Coordinates of C-alpha atoms (C1' of nucleotides) in Angstrom, one line a residue:
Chain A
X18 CA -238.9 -7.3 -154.7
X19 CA -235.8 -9.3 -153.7
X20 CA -233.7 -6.3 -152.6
X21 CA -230.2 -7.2 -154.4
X22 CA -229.9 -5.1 -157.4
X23 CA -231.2 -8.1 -159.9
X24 CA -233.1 -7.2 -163.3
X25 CA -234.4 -9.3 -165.7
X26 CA -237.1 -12.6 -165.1
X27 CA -234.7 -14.7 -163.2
X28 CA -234.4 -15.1 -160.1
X29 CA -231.0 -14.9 -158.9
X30 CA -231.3 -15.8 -155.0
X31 CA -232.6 -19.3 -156.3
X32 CA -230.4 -21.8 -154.8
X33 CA -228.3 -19.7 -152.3
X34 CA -226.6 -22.3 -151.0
X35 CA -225.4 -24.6 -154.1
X36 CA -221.9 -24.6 -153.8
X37 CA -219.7 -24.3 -157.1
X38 CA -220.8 -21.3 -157.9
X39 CA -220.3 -22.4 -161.6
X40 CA -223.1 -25.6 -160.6
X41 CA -225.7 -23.2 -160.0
X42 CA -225.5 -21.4 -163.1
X43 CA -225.6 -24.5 -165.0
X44 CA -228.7 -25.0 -162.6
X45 CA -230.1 -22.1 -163.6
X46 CA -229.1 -22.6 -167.4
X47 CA -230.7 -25.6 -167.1
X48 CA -234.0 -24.3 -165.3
X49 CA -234.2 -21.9 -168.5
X50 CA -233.7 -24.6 -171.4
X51 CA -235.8 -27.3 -169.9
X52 CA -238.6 -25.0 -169.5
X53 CA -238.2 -23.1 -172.7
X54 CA -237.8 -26.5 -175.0
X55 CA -238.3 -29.7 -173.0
X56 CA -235.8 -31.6 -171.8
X57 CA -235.0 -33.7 -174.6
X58 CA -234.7 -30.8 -177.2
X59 CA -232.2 -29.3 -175.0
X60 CA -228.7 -30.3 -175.5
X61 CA -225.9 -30.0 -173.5
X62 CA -224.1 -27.6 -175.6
X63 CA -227.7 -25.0 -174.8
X64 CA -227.1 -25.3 -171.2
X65 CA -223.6 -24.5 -171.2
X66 CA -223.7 -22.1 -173.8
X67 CA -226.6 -20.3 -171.5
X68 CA -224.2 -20.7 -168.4
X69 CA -221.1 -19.5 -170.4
X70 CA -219.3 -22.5 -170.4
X71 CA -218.0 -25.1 -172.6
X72 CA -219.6 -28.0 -172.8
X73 CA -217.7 -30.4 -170.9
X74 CA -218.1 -27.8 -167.8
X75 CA -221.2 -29.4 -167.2
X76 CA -219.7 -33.0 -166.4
X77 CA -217.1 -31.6 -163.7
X78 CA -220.2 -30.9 -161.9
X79 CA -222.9 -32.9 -162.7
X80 CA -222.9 -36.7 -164.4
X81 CA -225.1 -36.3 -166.8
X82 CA -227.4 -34.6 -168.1
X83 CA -230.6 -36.3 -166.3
X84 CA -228.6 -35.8 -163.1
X85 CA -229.1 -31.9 -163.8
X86 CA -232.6 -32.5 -164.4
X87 CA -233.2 -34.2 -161.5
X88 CA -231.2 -31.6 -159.1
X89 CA -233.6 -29.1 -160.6
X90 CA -236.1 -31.4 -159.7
X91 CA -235.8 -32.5 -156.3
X92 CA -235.2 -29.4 -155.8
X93 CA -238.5 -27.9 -156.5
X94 CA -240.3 -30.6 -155.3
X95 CA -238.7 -30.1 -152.0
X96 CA -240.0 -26.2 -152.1
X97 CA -243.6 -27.0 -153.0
X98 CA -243.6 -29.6 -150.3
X99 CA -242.3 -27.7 -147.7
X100 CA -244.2 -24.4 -148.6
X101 CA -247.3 -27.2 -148.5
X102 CA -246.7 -28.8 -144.9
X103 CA -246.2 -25.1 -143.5
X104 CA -250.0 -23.7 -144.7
X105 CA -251.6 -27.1 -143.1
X106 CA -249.2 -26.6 -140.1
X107 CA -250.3 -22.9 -139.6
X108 CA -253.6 -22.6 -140.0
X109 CA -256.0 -23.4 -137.5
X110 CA -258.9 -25.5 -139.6
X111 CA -259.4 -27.1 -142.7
X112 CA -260.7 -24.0 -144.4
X113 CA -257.9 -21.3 -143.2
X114 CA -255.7 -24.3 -144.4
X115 CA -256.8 -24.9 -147.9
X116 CA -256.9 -21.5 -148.9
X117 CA -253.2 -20.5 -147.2
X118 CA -252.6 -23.8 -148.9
X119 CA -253.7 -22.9 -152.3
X120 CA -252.4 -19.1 -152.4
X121 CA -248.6 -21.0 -151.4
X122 CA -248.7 -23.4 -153.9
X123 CA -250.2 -20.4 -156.7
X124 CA -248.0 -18.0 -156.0
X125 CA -245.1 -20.3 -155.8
X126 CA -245.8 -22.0 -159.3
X127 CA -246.6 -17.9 -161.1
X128 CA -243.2 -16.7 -159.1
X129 CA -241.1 -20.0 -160.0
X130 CA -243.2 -20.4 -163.5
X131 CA -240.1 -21.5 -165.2
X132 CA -239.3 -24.0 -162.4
X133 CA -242.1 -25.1 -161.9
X134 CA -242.5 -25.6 -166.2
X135 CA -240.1 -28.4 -165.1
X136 CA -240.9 -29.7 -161.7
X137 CA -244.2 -30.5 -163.2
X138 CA -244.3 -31.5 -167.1
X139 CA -240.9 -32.8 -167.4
X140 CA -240.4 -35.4 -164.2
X141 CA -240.6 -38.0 -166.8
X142 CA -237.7 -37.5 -168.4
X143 CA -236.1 -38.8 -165.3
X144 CA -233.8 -41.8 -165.2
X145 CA -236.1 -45.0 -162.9
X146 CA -234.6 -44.3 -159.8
X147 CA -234.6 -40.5 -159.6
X148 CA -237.7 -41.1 -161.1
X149 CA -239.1 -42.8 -157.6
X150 CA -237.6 -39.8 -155.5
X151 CA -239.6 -37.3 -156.8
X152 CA -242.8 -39.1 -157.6
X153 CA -242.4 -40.0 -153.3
X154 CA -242.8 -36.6 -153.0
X155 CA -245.3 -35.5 -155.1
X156 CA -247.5 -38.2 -153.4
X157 CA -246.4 -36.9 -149.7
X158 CA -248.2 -33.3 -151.4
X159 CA -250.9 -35.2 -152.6
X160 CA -251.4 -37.1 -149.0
X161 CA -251.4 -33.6 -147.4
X162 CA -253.7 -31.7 -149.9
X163 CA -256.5 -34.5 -149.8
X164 CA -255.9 -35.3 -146.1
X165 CA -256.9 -31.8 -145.6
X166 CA -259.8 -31.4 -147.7
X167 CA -261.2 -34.6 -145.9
X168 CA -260.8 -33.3 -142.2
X169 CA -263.2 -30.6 -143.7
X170 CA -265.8 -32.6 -145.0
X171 CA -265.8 -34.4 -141.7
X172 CA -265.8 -31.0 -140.0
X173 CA -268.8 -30.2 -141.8
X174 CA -266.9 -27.2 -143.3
X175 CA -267.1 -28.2 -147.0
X176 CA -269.4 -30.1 -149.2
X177 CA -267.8 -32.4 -151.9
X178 CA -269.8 -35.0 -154.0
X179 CA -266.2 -36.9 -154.0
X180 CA -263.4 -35.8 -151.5
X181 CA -260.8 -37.7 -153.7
X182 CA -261.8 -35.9 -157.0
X183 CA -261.7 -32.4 -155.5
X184 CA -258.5 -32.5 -154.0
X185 CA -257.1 -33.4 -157.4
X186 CA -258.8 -30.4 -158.9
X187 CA -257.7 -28.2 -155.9
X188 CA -253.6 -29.3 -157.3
X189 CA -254.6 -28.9 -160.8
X190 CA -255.8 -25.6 -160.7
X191 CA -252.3 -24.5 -158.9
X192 CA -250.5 -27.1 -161.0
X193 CA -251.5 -25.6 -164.6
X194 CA -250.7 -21.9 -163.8
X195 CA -246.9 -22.8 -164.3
X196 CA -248.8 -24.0 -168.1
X197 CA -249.8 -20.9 -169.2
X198 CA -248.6 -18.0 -166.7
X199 CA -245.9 -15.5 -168.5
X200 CA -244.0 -12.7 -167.4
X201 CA -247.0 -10.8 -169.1
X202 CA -249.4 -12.2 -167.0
X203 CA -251.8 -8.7 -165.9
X204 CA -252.1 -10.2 -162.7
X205 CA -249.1 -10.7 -160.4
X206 CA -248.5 -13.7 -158.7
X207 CA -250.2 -12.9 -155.1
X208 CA -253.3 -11.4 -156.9
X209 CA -253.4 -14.4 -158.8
X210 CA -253.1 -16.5 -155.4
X211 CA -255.2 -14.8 -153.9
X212 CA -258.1 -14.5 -156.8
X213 CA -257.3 -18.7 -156.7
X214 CA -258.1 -18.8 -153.0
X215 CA -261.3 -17.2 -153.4
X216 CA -262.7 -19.3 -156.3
X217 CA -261.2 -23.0 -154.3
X218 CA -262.5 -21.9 -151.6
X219 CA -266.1 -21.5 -152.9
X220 CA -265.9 -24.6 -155.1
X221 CA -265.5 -26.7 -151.9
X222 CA -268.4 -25.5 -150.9
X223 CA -266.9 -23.6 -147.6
X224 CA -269.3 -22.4 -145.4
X225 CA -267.0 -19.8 -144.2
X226 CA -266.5 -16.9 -146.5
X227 CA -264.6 -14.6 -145.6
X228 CA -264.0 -13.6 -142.3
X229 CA -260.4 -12.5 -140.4
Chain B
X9 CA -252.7 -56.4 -182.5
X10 CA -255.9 -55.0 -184.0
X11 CA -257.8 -55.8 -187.1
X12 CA -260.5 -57.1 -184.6
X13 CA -262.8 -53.5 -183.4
X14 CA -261.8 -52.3 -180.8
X15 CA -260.6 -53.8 -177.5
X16 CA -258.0 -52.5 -175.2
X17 CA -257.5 -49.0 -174.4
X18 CA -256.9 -47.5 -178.0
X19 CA -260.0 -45.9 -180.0
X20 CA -259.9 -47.6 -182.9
X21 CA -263.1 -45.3 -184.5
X22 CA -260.8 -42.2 -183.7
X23 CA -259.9 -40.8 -187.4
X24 CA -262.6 -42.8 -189.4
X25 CA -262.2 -40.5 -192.6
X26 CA -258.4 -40.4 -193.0
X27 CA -257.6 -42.1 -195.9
X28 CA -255.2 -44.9 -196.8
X29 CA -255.8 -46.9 -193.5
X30 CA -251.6 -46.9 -193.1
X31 CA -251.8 -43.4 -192.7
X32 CA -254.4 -43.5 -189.9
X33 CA -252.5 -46.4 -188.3
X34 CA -249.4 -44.2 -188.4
X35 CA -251.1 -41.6 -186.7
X36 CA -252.5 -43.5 -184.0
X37 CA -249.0 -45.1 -183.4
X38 CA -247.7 -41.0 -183.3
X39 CA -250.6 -40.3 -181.0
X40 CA -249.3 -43.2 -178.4
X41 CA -245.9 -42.9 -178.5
X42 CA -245.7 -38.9 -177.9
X43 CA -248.2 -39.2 -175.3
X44 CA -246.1 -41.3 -173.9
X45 CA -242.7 -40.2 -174.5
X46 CA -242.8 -37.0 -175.5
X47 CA -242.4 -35.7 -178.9
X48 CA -238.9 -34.9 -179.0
X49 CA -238.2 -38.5 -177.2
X50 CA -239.8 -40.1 -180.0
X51 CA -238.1 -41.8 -182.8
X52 CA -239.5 -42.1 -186.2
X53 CA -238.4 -45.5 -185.9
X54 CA -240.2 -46.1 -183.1
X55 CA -243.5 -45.0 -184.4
X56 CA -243.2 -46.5 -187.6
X57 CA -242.3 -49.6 -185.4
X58 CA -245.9 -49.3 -183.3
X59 CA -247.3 -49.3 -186.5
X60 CA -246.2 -52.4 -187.7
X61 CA -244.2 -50.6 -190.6
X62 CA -240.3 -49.8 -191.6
X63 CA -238.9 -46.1 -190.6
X64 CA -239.3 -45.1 -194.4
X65 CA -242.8 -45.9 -194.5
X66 CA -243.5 -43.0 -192.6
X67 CA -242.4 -40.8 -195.5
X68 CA -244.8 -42.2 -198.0
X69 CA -247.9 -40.6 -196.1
X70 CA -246.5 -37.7 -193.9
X71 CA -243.1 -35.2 -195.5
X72 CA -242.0 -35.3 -192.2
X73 CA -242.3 -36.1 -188.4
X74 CA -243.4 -32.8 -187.2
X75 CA -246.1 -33.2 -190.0
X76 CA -247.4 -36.0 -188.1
X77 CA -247.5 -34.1 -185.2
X78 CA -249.5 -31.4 -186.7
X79 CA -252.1 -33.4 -188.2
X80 CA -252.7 -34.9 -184.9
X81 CA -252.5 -31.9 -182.8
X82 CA -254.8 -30.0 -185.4
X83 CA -257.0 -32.5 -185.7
X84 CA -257.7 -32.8 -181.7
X85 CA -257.9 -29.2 -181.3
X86 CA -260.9 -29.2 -184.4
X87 CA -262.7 -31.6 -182.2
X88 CA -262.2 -29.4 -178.8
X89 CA -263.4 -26.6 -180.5
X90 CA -266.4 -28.1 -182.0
X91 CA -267.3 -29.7 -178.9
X92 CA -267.0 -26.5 -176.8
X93 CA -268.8 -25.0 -179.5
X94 CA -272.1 -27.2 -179.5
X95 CA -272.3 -26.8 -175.9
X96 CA -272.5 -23.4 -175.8
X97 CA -275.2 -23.3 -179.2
X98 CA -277.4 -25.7 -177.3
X99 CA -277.2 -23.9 -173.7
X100 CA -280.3 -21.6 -172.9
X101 CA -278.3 -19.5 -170.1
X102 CA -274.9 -18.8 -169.4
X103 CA -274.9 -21.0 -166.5
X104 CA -276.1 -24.5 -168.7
X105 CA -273.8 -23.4 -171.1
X106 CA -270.6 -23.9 -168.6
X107 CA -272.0 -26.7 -167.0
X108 CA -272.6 -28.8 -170.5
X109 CA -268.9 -27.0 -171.9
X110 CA -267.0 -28.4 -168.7
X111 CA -268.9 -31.7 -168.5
X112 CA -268.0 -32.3 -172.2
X113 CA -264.6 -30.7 -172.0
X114 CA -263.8 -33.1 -169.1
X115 CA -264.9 -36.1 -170.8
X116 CA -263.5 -35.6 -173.4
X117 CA -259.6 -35.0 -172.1
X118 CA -260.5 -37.9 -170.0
X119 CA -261.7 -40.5 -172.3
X120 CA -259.6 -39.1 -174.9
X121 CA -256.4 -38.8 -172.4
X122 CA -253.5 -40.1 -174.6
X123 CA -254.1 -37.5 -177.5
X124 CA -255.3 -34.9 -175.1
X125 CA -251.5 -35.0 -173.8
X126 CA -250.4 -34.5 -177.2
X127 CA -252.8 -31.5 -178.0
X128 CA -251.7 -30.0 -174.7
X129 CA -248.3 -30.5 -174.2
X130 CA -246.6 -30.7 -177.4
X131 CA -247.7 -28.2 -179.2
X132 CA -244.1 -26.1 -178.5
X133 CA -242.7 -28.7 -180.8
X134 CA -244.6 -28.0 -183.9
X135 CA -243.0 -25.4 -186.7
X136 CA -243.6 -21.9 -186.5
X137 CA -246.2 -22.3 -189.2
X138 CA -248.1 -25.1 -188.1
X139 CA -248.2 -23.7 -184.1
X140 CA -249.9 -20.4 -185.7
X141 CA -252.2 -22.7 -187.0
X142 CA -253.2 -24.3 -183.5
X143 CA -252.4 -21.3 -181.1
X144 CA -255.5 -19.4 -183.5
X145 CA -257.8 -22.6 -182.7
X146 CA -256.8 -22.5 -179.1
X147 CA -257.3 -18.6 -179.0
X148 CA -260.9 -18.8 -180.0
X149 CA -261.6 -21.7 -177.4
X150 CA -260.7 -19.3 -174.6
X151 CA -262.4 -16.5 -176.5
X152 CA -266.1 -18.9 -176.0
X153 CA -264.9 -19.9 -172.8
X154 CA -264.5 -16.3 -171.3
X155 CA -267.5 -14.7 -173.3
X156 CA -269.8 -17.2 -171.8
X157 CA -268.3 -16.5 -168.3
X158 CA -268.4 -12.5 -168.8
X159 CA -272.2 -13.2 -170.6
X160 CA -273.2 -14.9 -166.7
X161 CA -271.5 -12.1 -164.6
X162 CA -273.3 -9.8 -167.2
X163 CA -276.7 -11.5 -165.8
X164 CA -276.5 -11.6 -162.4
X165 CA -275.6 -15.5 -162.9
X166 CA -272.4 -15.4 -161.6
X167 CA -270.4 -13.7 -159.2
X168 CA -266.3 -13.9 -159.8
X169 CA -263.9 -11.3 -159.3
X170 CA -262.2 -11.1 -162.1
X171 CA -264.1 -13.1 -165.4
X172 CA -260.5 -13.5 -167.3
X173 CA -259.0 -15.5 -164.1
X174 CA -262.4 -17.5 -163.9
X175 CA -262.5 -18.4 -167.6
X176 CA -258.9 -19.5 -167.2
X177 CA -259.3 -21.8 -163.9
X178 CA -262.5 -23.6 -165.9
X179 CA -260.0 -24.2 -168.4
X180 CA -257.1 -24.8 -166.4
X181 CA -259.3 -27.6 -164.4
X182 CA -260.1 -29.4 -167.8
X183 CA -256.8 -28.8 -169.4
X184 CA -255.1 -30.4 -166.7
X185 CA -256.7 -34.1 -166.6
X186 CA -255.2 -34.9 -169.9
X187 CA -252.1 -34.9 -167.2
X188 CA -253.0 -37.1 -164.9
X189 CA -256.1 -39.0 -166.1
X190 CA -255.4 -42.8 -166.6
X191 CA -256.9 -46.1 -168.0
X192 CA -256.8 -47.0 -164.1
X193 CA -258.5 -44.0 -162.3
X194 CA -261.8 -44.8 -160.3
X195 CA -264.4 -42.7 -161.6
X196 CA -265.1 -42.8 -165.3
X197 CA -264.7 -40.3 -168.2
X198 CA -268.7 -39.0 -167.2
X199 CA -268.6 -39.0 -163.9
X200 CA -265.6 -37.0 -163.2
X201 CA -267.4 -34.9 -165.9
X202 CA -270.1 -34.3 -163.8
X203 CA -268.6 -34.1 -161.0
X204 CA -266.5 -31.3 -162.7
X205 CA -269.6 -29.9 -163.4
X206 CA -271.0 -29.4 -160.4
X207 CA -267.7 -28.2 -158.5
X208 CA -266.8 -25.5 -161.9
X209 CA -270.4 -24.0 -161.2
X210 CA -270.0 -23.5 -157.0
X211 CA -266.3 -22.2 -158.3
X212 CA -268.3 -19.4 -160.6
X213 CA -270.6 -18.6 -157.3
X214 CA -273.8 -20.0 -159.6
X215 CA -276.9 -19.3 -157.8
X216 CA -278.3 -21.3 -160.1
X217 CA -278.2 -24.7 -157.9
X218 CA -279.4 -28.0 -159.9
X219 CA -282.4 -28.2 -161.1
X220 CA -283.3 -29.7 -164.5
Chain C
dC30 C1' -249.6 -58.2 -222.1
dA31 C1' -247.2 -53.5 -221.1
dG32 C1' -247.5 -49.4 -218.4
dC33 C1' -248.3 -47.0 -214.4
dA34 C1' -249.7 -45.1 -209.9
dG35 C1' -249.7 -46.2 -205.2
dT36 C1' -247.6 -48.4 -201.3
dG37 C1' -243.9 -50.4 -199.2
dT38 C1' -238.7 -51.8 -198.1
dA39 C1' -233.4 -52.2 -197.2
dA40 C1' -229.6 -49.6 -196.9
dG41 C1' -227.4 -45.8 -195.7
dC42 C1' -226.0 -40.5 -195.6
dG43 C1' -224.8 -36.3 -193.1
dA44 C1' -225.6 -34.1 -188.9
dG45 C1' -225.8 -33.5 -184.2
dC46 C1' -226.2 -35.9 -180.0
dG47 C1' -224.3 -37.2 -174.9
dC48 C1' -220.2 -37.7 -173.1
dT49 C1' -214.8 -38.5 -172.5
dC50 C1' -210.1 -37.3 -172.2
dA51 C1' -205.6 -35.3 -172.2
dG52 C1' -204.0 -31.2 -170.8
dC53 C1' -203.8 -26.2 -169.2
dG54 C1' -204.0 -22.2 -165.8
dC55 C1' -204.0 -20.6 -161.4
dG56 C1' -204.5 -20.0 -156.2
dG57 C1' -202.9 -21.9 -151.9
dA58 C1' -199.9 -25.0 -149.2
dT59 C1' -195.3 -26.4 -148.7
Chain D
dA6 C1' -189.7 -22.0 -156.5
dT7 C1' -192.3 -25.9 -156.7
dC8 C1' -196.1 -28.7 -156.6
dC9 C1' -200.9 -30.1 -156.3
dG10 C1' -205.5 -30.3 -157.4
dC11 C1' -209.7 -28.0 -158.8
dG12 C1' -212.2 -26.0 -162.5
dC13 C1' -212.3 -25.8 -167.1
dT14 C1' -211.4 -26.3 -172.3
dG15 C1' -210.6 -28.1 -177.3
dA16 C1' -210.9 -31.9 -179.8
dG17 C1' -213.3 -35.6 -180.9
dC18 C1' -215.4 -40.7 -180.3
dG19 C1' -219.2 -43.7 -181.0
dC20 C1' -223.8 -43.6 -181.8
dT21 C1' -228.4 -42.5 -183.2
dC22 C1' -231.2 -39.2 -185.3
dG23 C1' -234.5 -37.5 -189.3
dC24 C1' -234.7 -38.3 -193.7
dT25 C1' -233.4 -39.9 -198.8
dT26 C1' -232.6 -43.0 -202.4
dA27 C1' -233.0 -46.9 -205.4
dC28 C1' -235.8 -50.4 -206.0
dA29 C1' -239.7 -54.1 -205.6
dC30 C1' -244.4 -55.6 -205.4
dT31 C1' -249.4 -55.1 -206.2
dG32 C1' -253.6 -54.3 -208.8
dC33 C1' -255.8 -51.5 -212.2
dT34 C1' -256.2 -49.8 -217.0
dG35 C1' -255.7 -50.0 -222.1

DNA sequence: CAGCAGTGTAAGCGAGCGCTCAGCGCGGAT
DNA sequence: ATCCGCGCTGAGCGCTCGCTTACACTGCTG
């Protein structure tokens, strides 16, 4: 898969370019904690026992605890967006859109499942302000998603009682894998995607099926 | 605040049989502050506060705070389990069957949204003991869920690649508006229920249309 | 009237929380 | 050889947590 040695669920080439070395394992301690016990039943002794540190590492690189969160957060956010604005930007119609669109965004969120446990279920843990950054984005994905699914009602490419309603059940689908997939999932994450783009596809009603 | 029935966006009618009336009104309290807070966020003191009671009050009724959070969580997945059972009873075909489950499913984590986020999202915080006792409920409403699925294939009702994947995504879809279903969204509990509906069966590839 | 079970409270205990701070080791510049 | 500053630690502060205890009030029973 990834090419460097690795072994074991985590993914190691995560954030390749977070400096300290030391503040992406605390990242990635993080990542782990928050995802296996919520963000508030993690302490700051877990995280840096998980790292290997002592606890008062974490505040030579981070200034709190919720500022770790929300670096995790942004973070992700920032990778679902941006894996979201390329499928729209690549695909020639609303159709070859929403299902590049939806095999992304699965994928990314049975891949990333522990990331994405956090990115999606524990944004509210978030202090106001950091807070407002990540819900901004999460309604730029929104935008994009329904935007999309609209252009192909008006297309005449899919037919949707409510164009509002099934974009949000287009995200949800994508949004809950990161709920229940595990390591132990018997289908990998591109099956999965790909198994997703089929049954989105068909529940907009898309007149194409399958084609090239 | 109440005393008067109903009014504002709290069932009162939602544990009529539990007994001394403080310990209902203690776990209605429970109900809204984890769904809003989280669990672990929670303080006993604030829930005994929502109830209109001192912290020690909560002791009298419940041996502990995770207690509380069992009898909630239980109690909500009883009622999704009956509910997904009595659609599939009634159903004649496989394909009525999904259509009533995911039109009562939906409604229900949609008018029932603040203790559908408890029963969905923090059941990682209850004792080993007591999550056994969910995970087994939860485990036989996917059971229904994919027999009735597998039981339309079977027919020639459906057409899905893979049943498991399809039974999950109905789930997934339903699962999922306990997350972002709110006291402010447009379309009502029942009509994003049937609109569910509808887009659950094109999802399965139901050749079965409408129709009474 | 006494006795008692059921329901509630004020006060506070021990533990563990997020976070701080004085200081230490070590690699690189002087 | 010395010094500086970054990365990190051990110790611990102040606070809040879940929960307990001792006690009070109420209404029912004999």
């Amino acid at each position: 898969m990834s090419g460097i040695p690795s072994a074991g669920p985590q993914p190691a080439d995560l954030w390749p370019e977070v400096q300290p070395d030391a503040a992406r394992r605390l990242m990635l301690a993080g990542v782990e904690s928050f995802a296996q016990r919520g963000y508030h039943a993690t302490t700051t002794r877990d995280i840096a026992a998980t790292a290997g540190m002592s606890p008062a590492a974490l505040y030579v690189h981070f200034p709190s605890k919720a500022a770790l969160l929300f670096a995790i957060s942004r973070s992700g956010h920032e990778q679902v967006l941006s894996l979201t604005q390329q499928a729209v930007a690549e695909a020639e119609d609303p159709a070859a859109a929403i299902r590049d669109l939806v095999e992304r965004f699965t994928a990314w969120h049975a891949r990333r499942h522990t990331i994405a446990r956090v990115v999606q279920y524990e944004l509210e843990a978030l202090p106001e302000q950091e807070y407002a950054v990540v819900a901004s984005l999460r309604r730029d994905i929104e935008r994009l998603v329904r935007d999309v699914v609209e252009r192909g009602v008006a297309a005449g490419l899919f037919t949707v009682g409510d164009p509002h309603t099934a974009a949000r059940a287009v995200l949800s689908l994508g949004v809950d894998v990161a709920r229940w997939y595990t390591d132990r999932t018997r289908l990998g994450p591109e099956e999965l995607a790909r198994e997703y783009g089929e049954l989105v596809l068909r529940m907009l009603g898309a007149t194409t099926g399958d084609g090239a």
